[in-house]
C-alpha cells in the first residue's frame, strides 16, 4: 500500500510541484488549500506525512500543526512545516511539534532539500 501525504498550502503552483515530487517517490498525495480543509481531510484519511504552510487562510498553519499533534501522536504522522521565510524568522515556530522544515526556494534547490528531508525521516 502506498504511503500517503497531505499538502496544505494556499499556493497552487507549490502544491502541484510538491505533489509531483512526492508521487515520483511513490506517495499517494492529497491536497488542501487552507487549514480547515487540511484538518477535515486528516479526520477522514490516515496520513504518513503532512506538509503544512505556516501562513494560510481560514486557519493558520501553526493551528493546523497543534491540532494535528493532538489527534496524532508524534510517531504516527510526520509533519513538515513550510514557509517562504527563514525558519528563525517565523514567529511561534519554536513552540510547535514538527519533524522537519522546508523553506520555499528556487524549485531545483527545494527539490534537493525535499530529498534530504524525506531521506532523514524514513
PDB file of C-alpha atoms in Angstrom:
ATOM      1  CA  UNK A   1       0.000   0.000   0.000  1.00  0.00           C
ATOM      2  CA  UNK A   2       1.352   3.425  -0.965  1.00  0.00           C
ATOM      3  CA  UNK A   3       2.269   5.911   1.708  1.00  0.00           C
ATOM      4  CA  UNK A   4       0.024   8.940   1.948  1.00  0.00           C
ATOM      5  CA  UNK A   5       0.868  12.618   2.130  1.00  0.00           C
ATOM      6  CA  UNK A   6      -1.283  15.700   2.594  1.00  0.00           C
ATOM      7  CA  UNK A   7      -0.027  19.029   1.300  1.00  0.00           C
ATOM      8  CA  UNK A   8      -1.732  22.009   2.935  1.00  0.00           C
ATOM      9  CA  UNK A   9      -0.756  25.251   1.228  1.00  0.00           C
ATOM     10  CA  UNK A  10      -2.718  28.024  -0.480  1.00  0.00           C
ATOM     11  CA  UNK A  11      -0.118  28.329  -3.280  1.00  0.00           C
ATOM     12  CA  UNK A  12      -1.474  26.170  -6.116  1.00  0.00           C
ATOM     13  CA  UNK A  13       1.810  26.066  -8.060  1.00  0.00           C
ATOM     14  CA  UNK A  14       3.767  24.994  -4.990  1.00  0.00           C
ATOM     15  CA  UNK A  15       1.214  22.288  -4.167  1.00  0.00           C
ATOM     16  CA  UNK A  16       1.449  20.895  -7.707  1.00  0.00           C
ATOM     17  CA  UNK A  17       5.258  20.995  -7.652  1.00  0.00           C
ATOM     18  CA  UNK A  18       5.453  19.200  -4.304  1.00  0.00           C
ATOM     19  CA  UNK A  19       2.768  16.711  -5.353  1.00  0.00           C
ATOM     20  CA  UNK A  20       4.762  15.721  -8.404  1.00  0.00           C
ATOM     21  CA  UNK A  21       7.925  15.151  -6.347  1.00  0.00           C
ATOM     22  CA  UNK A  22       6.086  13.047  -3.776  1.00  0.00           C
ATOM     23  CA  UNK A  23       4.243  10.998  -6.398  1.00  0.00           C
ATOM     24  CA  UNK A  24       7.591  10.157  -8.014  1.00  0.00           C
ATOM     25  CA  UNK A  25       8.617   8.764  -4.608  1.00  0.00           C
ATOM     26  CA  UNK A  26       5.505   6.576  -4.548  1.00  0.00           C
ATOM     27  CA  UNK A  27       3.245   8.650  -2.289  1.00  0.00           C
ATOM     28  CA  UNK A  28      -0.476   8.972  -2.767  1.00  0.00           C
ATOM     29  CA  UNK A  29      -0.951  12.736  -2.465  1.00  0.00           C
ATOM     30  CA  UNK A  30      -3.910  14.677  -1.112  1.00  0.00           C
ATOM     31  CA  UNK A  31      -4.230  18.456  -1.336  1.00  0.00           C
ATOM     32  CA  UNK A  32      -5.719  21.145   0.879  1.00  0.00           C
ATOM     33  CA  UNK A  33      -5.639  24.846   0.130  1.00  0.00           C
ATOM     34  CA  UNK A  34      -6.467  26.110   3.616  1.00  0.00           C
ATOM     35  CA  UNK A  35      -6.117  24.921   7.188  1.00  0.00           C
ATOM     36  CA  UNK A  36      -9.748  23.937   7.697  1.00  0.00           C
ATOM     37  CA  UNK A  37      -9.704  21.691   4.632  1.00  0.00           C
ATOM     38  CA  UNK A  38      -6.456  20.128   5.866  1.00  0.00           C
ATOM     39  CA  UNK A  39      -7.942  19.222   9.259  1.00  0.00           C
ATOM     40  CA  UNK A  40     -11.098  17.839   7.621  1.00  0.00           C
ATOM     41  CA  UNK A  41      -9.000  15.567   5.408  1.00  0.00           C
ATOM     42  CA  UNK A  42      -6.909  14.431   8.378  1.00  0.00           C
ATOM     43  CA  UNK A  43     -10.131  13.309  10.081  1.00  0.00           C
ATOM     44  CA  UNK A  44     -11.012  11.129   7.087  1.00  0.00           C
ATOM     45  CA  UNK A  45      -7.695   9.697   5.873  1.00  0.00           C
ATOM     46  CA  UNK A  46      -4.698   8.378   7.790  1.00  0.00           C
ATOM     47  CA  UNK A  47      -1.639  10.238   6.522  1.00  0.00           C
ATOM     48  CA  UNK A  48       2.011   9.275   6.772  1.00  0.00           C
ATOM     49  CA  UNK A  49       3.190  12.827   6.026  1.00  0.00           C
ATOM     50  CA  UNK A  50       1.671  16.260   6.470  1.00  0.00           C
ATOM     51  CA  UNK A  51       3.218  19.261   4.741  1.00  0.00           C
ATOM     52  CA  UNK A  52       1.706  22.442   6.134  1.00  0.00           C
ATOM     53  CA  UNK A  53       2.400  26.050   5.208  1.00  0.00           C
ATOM     54  CA  UNK A  54       2.705  28.254   8.272  1.00  0.00           C
ATOM     55  CA  UNK A  55       0.802  31.127   6.608  1.00  0.00           C
ATOM     56  CA  UNK A  56      -2.580  30.014   5.244  1.00  0.00           C
ATOM     57  CA  UNK A  57      -6.103  31.419   5.043  1.00  0.00           C
ATOM     58  CA  UNK A  58      -9.028  30.343   7.240  1.00  0.00           C
ATOM     59  CA  UNK A  59      -6.775  28.541   9.742  1.00  0.00           C
ATOM     60  CA  UNK A  60      -3.112  29.308  10.293  1.00  0.00           C
ATOM     61  CA  UNK A  61      -0.567  26.522   9.767  1.00  0.00           C
ATOM     62  CA  UNK A  62       0.510  26.782  13.427  1.00  0.00           C
ATOM     63  CA  UNK A  63      -3.030  25.877  14.485  1.00  0.00           C
ATOM     64  CA  UNK A  64      -3.156  23.024  11.980  1.00  0.00           C
ATOM     65  CA  UNK A  65       0.085  21.597  13.412  1.00  0.00           C
ATOM     66  CA  UNK A  66      -1.151  21.935  17.016  1.00  0.00           C
ATOM     67  CA  UNK A  67      -4.471  20.242  16.253  1.00  0.00           C
ATOM     68  CA  UNK A  68      -2.844  17.525  14.148  1.00  0.00           C
ATOM     69  CA  UNK A  69      -0.426  16.726  17.007  1.00  0.00           C
ATOM     70  CA  UNK A  70      -3.343  16.484  19.455  1.00  0.00           C
ATOM     71  CA  UNK A  71      -5.018  13.923  17.204  1.00  0.00           C
ATOM     72  CA  UNK A  72      -1.926  12.044  16.086  1.00  0.00           C
ATOM     73  CA  UNK A  73       0.934  11.156  18.424  1.00  0.00           C
ATOM     74  CA  UNK A  74       4.406  12.214  17.281  1.00  0.00           C
ATOM     75  CA  UNK A  75       5.379   8.865  15.752  1.00  0.00           C
ATOM     76  CA  UNK A  76       2.175   8.234  13.803  1.00  0.00           C
ATOM     77  CA  UNK A  77       2.436  11.021  11.267  1.00  0.00           C
ATOM     78  CA  UNK A  78       5.442  13.117  10.295  1.00  0.00           C
ATOM     79  CA  UNK A  79       4.772  16.842   9.996  1.00  0.00           C
ATOM     80  CA  UNK A  80       6.817  19.135   7.783  1.00  0.00           C
ATOM     81  CA  UNK A  81       6.371  22.866   8.339  1.00  0.00           C
ATOM     82  CA  UNK A  82       6.700  25.022   5.217  1.00  0.00           C
ATOM     83  CA  UNK A  83       7.392  28.717   4.824  1.00  0.00           C
ATOM     84  CA  UNK A  84       8.929  31.142   2.395  1.00  0.00           C
ATOM     85  CA  UNK A  85      10.703  32.741   5.346  1.00  0.00           C
ATOM     86  CA  UNK A  86      13.853  31.570   7.099  1.00  0.00           C
ATOM     87  CA  UNK A  87      12.871  29.265   9.994  1.00  0.00           C
ATOM     88  CA  UNK A  88      14.488  31.531  12.586  1.00  0.00           C
ATOM     89  CA  UNK A  89      12.271  34.438  11.491  1.00  0.00           C
ATOM     90  CA  UNK A  90       8.942  32.591  11.745  1.00  0.00           C
ATOM     91  CA  UNK A  91       7.177  33.662  14.914  1.00  0.00           C
ATOM     92  CA  UNK A  92       5.981  30.844  17.192  1.00  0.00           C
ATOM     93  CA  UNK A  93       7.816  28.087  15.329  1.00  0.00           C
ATOM     94  CA  UNK A  94       9.769  27.019  18.413  1.00  0.00           C
ATOM     95  CA  UNK A  95       6.514  26.179  20.209  1.00  0.00           C
ATOM     96  CA  UNK A  96       5.369  23.649  17.592  1.00  0.00           C
ATOM     97  CA  UNK A  97       5.981  19.906  17.380  1.00  0.00           C
ATOM     98  CA  UNK A  98       7.028  19.125  13.832  1.00  0.00           C
ATOM     99  CA  UNK A  99       9.564  16.762  12.295  1.00  0.00           C
ATOM    100  CA  UNK A 100      11.129  18.922   9.614  1.00  0.00           C
ATOM    101  CA  UNK A 101      11.108  22.311   7.939  1.00  0.00           C
ATOM    102  CA  UNK A 102      11.047  23.029   4.212  1.00  0.00           C
ATOM    103  CA  UNK A 103      11.794  26.563   3.097  1.00  0.00           C
ATOM    104  CA  UNK A 104      10.289  27.659  -0.185  1.00  0.00           C
ATOM    105  CA  UNK A 105      13.139  28.463  -2.551  1.00  0.00           C
ATOM    106  CA  UNK A 106      14.007  28.025  -6.251  1.00  0.00           C
ATOM    107  CA  UNK A 107      12.478  24.746  -7.434  1.00  0.00           C
ATOM    108  CA  UNK A 108      15.728  22.885  -8.109  1.00  0.00           C
ATOM    109  CA  UNK A 109      17.092  23.766  -4.671  1.00  0.00           C
ATOM    110  CA  UNK A 110      13.815  22.901  -2.975  1.00  0.00           C
ATOM    111  CA  UNK A 111      13.735  19.537  -4.746  1.00  0.00           C
ATOM    112  CA  UNK A 112      17.149  18.684  -3.292  1.00  0.00           C
ATOM    113  CA  UNK A 113      16.101  19.923   0.156  1.00  0.00           C
ATOM    114  CA  UNK A 114      12.980  17.748  -0.002  1.00  0.00           C
ATOM    115  CA  UNK A 115      15.015  14.670  -0.941  1.00  0.00           C
ATOM    116  CA  UNK A 116      17.360  15.222   2.014  1.00  0.00           C
ATOM    117  CA  UNK A 117      14.434  15.808   4.362  1.00  0.00           C
ATOM    118  CA  UNK A 118      12.496  12.715   3.278  1.00  0.00           C
ATOM    119  CA  UNK A 119      15.598  10.521   3.445  1.00  0.00           C
ATOM    120  CA  UNK A 120      16.207  11.727   7.019  1.00  0.00           C
ATOM    121  CA  UNK A 121      12.608  10.995   8.074  1.00  0.00           C
ATOM    122  CA  UNK A 122      12.350   7.473   6.674  1.00  0.00           C
TER     123      UNK A 122
END
